[in-house]
Coordinates of C-alpha atoms in Angstrom, one line a residue:
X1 CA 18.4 6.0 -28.5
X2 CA 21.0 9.0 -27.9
X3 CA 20.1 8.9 -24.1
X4 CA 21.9 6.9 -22.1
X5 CA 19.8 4.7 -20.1
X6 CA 21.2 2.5 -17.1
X7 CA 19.0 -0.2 -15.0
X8 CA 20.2 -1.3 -12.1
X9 CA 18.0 -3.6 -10.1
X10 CA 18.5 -3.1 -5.7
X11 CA 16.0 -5.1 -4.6
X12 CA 13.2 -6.5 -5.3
X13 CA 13.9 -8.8 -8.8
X14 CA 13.0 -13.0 -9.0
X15 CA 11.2 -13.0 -5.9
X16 CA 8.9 -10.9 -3.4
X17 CA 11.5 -8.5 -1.5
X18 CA 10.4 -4.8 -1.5
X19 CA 11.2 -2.4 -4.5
X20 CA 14.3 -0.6 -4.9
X21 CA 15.9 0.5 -8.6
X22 CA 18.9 2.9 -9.8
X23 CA 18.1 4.6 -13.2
X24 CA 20.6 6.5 -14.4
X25 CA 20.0 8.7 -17.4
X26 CA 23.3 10.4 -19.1
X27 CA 24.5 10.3 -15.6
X28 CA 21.8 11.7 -13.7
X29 CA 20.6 9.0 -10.8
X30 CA 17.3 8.3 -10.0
X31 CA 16.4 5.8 -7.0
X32 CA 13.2 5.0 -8.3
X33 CA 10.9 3.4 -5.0
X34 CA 12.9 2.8 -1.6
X35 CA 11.1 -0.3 -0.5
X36 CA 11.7 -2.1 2.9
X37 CA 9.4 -4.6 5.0
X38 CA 7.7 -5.9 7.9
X39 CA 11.0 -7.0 8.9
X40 CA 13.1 -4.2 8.8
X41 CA 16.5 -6.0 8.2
X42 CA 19.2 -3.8 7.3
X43 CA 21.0 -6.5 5.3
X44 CA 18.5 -6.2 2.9
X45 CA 19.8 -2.9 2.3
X46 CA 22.7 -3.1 1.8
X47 CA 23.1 -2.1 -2.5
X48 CA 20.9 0.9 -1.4
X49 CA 23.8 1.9 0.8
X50 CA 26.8 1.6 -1.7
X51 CA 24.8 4.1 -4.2
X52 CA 22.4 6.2 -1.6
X53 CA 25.0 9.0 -1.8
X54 CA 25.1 9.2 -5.2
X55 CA 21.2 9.9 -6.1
X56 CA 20.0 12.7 -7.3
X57 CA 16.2 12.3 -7.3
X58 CA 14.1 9.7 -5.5
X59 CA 10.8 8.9 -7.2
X60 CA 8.1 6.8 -4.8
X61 CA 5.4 4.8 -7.0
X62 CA 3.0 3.8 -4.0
X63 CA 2.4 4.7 -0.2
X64 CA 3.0 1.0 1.4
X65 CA 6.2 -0.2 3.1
X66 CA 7.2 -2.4 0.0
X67 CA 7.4 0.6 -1.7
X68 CA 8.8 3.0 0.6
X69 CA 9.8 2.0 3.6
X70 CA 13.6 2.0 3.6
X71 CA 12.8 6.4 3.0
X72 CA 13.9 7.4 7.0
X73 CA 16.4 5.0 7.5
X74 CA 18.1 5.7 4.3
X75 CA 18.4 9.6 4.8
X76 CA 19.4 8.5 8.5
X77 CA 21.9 6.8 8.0
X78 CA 22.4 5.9 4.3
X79 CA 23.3 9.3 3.1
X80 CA 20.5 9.6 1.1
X81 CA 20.5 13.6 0.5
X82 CA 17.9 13.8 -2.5
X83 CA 14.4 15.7 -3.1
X84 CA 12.1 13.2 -3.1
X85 CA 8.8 12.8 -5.6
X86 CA 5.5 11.4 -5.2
X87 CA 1.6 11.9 -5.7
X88 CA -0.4 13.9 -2.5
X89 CA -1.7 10.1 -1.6
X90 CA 1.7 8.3 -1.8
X91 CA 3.6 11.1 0.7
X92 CA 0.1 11.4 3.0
X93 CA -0.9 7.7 3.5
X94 CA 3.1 6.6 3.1
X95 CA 3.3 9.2 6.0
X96 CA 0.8 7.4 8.0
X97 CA 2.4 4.0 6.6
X98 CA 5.5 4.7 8.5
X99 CA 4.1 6.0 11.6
X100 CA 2.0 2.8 12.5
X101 CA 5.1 0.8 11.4
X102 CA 7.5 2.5 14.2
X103 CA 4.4 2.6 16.8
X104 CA 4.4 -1.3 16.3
X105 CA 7.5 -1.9 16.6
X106 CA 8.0 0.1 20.2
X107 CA 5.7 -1.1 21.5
X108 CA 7.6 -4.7 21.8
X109 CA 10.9 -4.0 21.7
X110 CA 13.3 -0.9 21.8
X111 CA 13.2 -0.2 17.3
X112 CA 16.2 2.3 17.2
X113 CA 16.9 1.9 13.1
X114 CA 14.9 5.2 12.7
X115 CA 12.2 7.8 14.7
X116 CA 9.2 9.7 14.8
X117 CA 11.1 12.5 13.7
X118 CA 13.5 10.2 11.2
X119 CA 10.0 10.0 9.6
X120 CA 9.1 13.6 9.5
X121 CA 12.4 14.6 8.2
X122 CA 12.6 12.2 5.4
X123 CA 9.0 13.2 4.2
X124 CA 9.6 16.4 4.4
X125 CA 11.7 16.7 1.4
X126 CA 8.9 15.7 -0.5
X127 CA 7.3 17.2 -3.6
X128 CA 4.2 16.2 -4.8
X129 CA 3.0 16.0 -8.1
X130 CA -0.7 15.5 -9.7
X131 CA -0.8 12.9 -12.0
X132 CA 0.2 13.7 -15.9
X133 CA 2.0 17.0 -14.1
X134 CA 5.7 17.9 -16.0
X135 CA 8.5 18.4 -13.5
X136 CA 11.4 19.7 -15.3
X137 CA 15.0 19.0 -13.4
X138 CA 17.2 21.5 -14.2
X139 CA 21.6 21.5 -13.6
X140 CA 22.7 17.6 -13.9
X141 CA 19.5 16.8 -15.0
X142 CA 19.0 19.7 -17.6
X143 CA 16.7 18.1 -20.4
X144 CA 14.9 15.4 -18.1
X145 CA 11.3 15.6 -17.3
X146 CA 9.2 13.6 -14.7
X147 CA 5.7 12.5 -14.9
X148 CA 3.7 10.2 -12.5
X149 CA 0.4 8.3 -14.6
X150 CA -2.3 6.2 -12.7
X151 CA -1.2 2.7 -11.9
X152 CA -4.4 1.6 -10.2
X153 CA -3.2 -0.7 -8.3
X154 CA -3.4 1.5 -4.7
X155 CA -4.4 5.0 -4.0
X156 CA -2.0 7.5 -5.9
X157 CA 0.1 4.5 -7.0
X158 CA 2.3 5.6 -9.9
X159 CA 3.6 4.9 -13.4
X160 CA 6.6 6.9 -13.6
X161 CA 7.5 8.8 -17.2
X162 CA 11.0 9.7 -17.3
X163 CA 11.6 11.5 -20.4
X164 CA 14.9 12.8 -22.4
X165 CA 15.4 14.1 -25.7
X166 CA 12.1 13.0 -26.7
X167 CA 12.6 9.2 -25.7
X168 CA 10.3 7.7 -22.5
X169 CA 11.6 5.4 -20.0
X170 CA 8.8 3.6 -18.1
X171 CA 8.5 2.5 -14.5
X172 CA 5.6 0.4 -14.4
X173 CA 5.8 -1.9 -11.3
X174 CA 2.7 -2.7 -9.3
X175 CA -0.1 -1.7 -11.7
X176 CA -3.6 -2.5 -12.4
X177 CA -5.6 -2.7 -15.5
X178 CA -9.2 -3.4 -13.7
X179 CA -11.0 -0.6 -12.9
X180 CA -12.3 -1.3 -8.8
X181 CA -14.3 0.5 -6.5
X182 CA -12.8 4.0 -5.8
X183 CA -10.0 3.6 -8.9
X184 CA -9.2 3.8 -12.6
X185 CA -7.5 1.1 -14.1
X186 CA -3.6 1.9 -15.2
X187 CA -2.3 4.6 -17.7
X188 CA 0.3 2.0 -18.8
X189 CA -1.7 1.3 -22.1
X190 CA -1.4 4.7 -23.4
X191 CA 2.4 4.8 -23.2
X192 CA 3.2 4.1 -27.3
X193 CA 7.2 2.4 -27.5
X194 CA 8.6 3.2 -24.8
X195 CA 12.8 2.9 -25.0
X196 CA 13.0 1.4 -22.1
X197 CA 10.2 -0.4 -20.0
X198 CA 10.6 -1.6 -16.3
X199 CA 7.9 -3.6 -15.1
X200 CA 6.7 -6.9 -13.4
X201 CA 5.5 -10.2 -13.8
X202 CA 4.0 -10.6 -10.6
X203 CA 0.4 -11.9 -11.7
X204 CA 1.4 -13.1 -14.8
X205 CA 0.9 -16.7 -13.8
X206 CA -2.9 -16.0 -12.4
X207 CA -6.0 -16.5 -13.5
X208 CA -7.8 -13.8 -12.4
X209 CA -11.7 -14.6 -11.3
X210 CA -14.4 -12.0 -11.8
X211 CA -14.2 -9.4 -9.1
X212 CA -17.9 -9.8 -8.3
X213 CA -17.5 -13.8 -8.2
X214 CA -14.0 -13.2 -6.1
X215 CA -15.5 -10.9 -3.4
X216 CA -18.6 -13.1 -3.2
X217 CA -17.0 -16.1 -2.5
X218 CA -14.8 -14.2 0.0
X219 CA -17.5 -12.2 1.7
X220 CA -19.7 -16.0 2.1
X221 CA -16.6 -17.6 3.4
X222 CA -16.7 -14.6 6.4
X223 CA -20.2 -15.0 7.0
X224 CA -20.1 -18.7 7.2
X225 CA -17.7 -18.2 9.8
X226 CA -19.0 -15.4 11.9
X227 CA -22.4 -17.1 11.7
X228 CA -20.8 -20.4 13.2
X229 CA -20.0 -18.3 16.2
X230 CA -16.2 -17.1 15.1
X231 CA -14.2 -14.2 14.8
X232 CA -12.5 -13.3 11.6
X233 CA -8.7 -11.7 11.6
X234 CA -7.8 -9.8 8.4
X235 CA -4.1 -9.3 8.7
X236 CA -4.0 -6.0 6.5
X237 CA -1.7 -3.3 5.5
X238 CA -2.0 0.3 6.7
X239 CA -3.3 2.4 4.2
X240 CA -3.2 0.6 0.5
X241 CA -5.4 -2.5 -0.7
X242 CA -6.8 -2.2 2.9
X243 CA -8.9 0.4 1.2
X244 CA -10.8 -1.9 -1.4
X245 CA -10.8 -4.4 1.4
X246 CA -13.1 -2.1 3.2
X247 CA -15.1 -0.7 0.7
X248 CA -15.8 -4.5 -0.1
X249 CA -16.5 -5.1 2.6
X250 CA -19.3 -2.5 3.2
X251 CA -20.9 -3.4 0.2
X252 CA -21.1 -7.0 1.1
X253 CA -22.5 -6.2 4.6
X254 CA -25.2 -3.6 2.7
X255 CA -26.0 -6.3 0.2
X256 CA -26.8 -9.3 2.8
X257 CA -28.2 -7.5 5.5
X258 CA -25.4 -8.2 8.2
X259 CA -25.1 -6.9 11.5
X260 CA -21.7 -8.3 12.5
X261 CA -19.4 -5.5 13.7
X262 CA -16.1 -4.6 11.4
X263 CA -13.0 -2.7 13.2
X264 CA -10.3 -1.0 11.2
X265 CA -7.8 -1.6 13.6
X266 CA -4.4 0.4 13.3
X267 CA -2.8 3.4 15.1
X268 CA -3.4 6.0 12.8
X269 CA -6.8 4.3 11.7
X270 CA -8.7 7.6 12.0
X271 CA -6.0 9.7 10.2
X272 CA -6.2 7.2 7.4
X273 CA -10.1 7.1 6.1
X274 CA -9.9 11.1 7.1
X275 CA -7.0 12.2 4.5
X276 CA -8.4 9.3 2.0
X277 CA -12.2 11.4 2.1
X278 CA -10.3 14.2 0.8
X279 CA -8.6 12.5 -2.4
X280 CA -11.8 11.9 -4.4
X281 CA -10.0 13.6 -6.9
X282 CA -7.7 10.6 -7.5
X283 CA -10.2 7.9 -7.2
X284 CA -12.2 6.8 -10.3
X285 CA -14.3 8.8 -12.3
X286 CA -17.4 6.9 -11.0
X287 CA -16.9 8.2 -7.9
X288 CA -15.9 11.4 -8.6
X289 CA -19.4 12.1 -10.5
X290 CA -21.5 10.0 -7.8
X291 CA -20.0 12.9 -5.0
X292 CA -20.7 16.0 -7.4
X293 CA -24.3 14.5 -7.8
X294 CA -25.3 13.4 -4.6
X295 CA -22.8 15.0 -2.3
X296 CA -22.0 11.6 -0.9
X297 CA -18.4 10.2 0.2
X298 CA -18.0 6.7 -0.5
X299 CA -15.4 6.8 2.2
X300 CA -18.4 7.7 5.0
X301 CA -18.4 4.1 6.3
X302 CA -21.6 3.0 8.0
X303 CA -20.3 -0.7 9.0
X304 CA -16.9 -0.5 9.8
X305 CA -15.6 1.4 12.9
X306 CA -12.3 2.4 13.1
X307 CA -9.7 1.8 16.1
X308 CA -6.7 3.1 17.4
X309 CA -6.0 0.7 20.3
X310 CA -6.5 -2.5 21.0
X311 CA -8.4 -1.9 24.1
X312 CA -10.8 -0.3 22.3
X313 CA -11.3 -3.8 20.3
X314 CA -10.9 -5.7 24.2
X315 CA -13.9 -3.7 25.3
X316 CA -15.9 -4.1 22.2
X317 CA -19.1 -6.5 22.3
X318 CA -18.7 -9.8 22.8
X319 CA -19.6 -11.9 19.8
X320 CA -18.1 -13.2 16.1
X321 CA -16.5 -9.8 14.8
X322 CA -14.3 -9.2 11.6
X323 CA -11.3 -7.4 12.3
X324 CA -8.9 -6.0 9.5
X325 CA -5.4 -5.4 11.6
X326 CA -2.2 -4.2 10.3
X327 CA 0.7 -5.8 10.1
X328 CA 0.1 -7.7 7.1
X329 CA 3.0 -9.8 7.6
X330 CA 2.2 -10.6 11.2
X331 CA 5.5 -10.4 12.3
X332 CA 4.4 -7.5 14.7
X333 CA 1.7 -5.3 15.3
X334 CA -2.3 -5.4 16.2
X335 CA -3.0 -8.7 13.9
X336 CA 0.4 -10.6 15.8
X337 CA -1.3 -10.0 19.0
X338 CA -4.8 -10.9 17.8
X339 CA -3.6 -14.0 15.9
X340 CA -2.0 -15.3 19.2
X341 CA -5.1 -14.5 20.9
X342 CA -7.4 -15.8 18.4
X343 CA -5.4 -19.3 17.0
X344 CA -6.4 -21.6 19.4
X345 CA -9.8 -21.4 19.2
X346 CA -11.0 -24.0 16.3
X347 CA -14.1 -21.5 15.1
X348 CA -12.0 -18.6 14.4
X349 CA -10.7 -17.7 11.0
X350 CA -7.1 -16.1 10.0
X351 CA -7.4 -14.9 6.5
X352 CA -4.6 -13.3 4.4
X353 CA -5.9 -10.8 1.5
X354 CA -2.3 -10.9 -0.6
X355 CA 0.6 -12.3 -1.2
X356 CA 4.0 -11.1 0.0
X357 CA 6.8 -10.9 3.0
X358 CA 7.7 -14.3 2.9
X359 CA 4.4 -15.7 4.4
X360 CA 2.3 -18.0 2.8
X361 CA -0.7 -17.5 2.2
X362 CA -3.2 -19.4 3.8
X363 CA -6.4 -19.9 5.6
X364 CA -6.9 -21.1 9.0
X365 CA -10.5 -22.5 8.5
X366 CA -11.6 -25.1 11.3
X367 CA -15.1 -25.3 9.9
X368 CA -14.2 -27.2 6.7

């Protein structure tokens, strides 16, 4: 290879810390995802800040916090200057992502690492891309071209191509190759020799059950529950596998009849399922050829309502409800306040969807 490729791990390698990389190709430096978490500890960045200077291009692979959440603080106070690259879904729901992350946070204590505004700024500098769209760089980084490729693991999620005198260099972290309810399964297959691929192991240690046997077993372990008179607390993330989550989760209720109420709880709930109706275009082909024959948006929910406020969910009808809250680490947020609510009370079930943020993953079932 006549290009000269440098890797240089940030964060995220040998455990479950958010993504962060440095490529550097013949000298041109690409921060390739900009990854913080629930925690917000700026130890954690500290690599990012002995290099944030030096990039010339940041490229964002998917819209949660993992992914991009360091983004304001970095340009804050990093001195991370770069244009910034993503999909329409990454910047829009990673928007969002951040907005219900500071809300959160000031709501409990006075969060100063970055604003409102820190968030606006830093997003602004985004341009986004369609997926198998050439950006051409141009100065430094004559000769290098940019493509983002389905990753199907969340909505807009990306496999970057990075390509230079004809040789590819892949960034393939967080990727899916089954096809779910609203996307394709990962480009990553048709990507022949690569010179360099960087990628993950994160499931490579799982069996994977069928999805119908998986969301079967999960939908009867809810309805065991509600029907025993308890409330169910999905601790969720803003705006990525929250999505299957719900479309699951309407399907299930559809299927078996069920009247129990659902509540999308997060502050920018609304925002959320209203800029995801609108990105049928990146969803999978299935539904893209359901809406142009029936007009129908899969994302027009009929069983779960959405909230902004936790009063809102106070003030609900008493009874067993499901309630998918962010944060999905619990350290703050609408599901920490639920689960202190909610814990002491033997019928209710706390139920985490993934893994990740240094929690473990477990279920608080009383009924077993």
């Amino acid at each position: 290879m006549g290009t000269s490729v440098q890797v240089t791990p940030l964060c995220g390698v040998y455990n479950e810390n958010p993504l962060s990389y440095l490529v550097s190709i013949d000298g041109f430096n690409f921060l390739i995802d900009c990854g913080w978490n629930d925690h917000f500890d700026p130890s954690l960045l500290h690599p990012l800040s002995k290099v944030a200077p030096t990039i010339d291009a940041v490229l964002l692979s998917h819209p949660d916090t993992l992914h991009l959440g360091a983004l304001p603080y970095a340009m804050k106070q990093l001195g991370l200057a770069a244009p910034v690259f993503s999909t329409e879904p990454v910047y829009r729901l990673g928007l969002l992502t951040m907005y219900d992350q500071f809300l959160s946070r000031k709501q409990v204590s006075e969060f100063d690492l970055f604003t409102l505004d820190d968030i606006d700024s830093a997003f602004q500098s985004v341009t986004k891309l369609t997926y198998s769209q050439n950006h051409h760089f141009s100065g430094k980084g004559e000769g290098i071209v940019i493509a983002p490729h389905v990753a199907g693991h969340l909505l807009g999620g990306t496999i970057w191509k990075i390509t230079k005198d004809g040789e590819d260099v892949i960034y393939a972290v967080d990727f899916n190759h089954r096809r779910e309810r609203h996307l394709n399964g990962t480009a990553l297959g048709s990507f022949v020799r690569p010179a360099v691929l960087i990628t993950d192991a994160y499931n490579a240690l799982n069996n994977q059950p069928y999805r119908r046997q998986k969301d079967k077993e999960f939908g009867d372990i809810l309805k065991k529950t509600l029907r025993a008179g308890g409330n169910v607390l999905l601790p969720i993330d803003t705006a990525g596998r929250v999505l299957e989550l719900i479309l699951m989760l309407e399907s299930y209720w559809a299927d078996e009849n069920l009247s129990y109420p659902i509540y999308f709880l997060t502050y920018v709930a609304s925002s959320t399922i209203d800029y995801v109706k609108s990105f049928l275009e990146w969803m999978s082909d299935s539904i893209a050829k359901s809406f142009e024959q029936t007009r129908e948006n899969i994302f027009l929910l009929k069983y779960v309502t959405l909230l902004v406020n936790k009063a809102d969910l106070d003030n609900a009808p008493d009874g067993p409800k499901v309630v998918l809250a962010s944060m999905a680490s619990l350290e703050t947020g609408f599901s920490h306040d639920i689960f202190v609510e909610w814990a002491s009370d033997m019928k209710n079930l706390v139920l985490f969807t993934e893994r990740g943020q240094n929690i473990l993953t477990f279920i608080y079932d009383s009924y077993t």
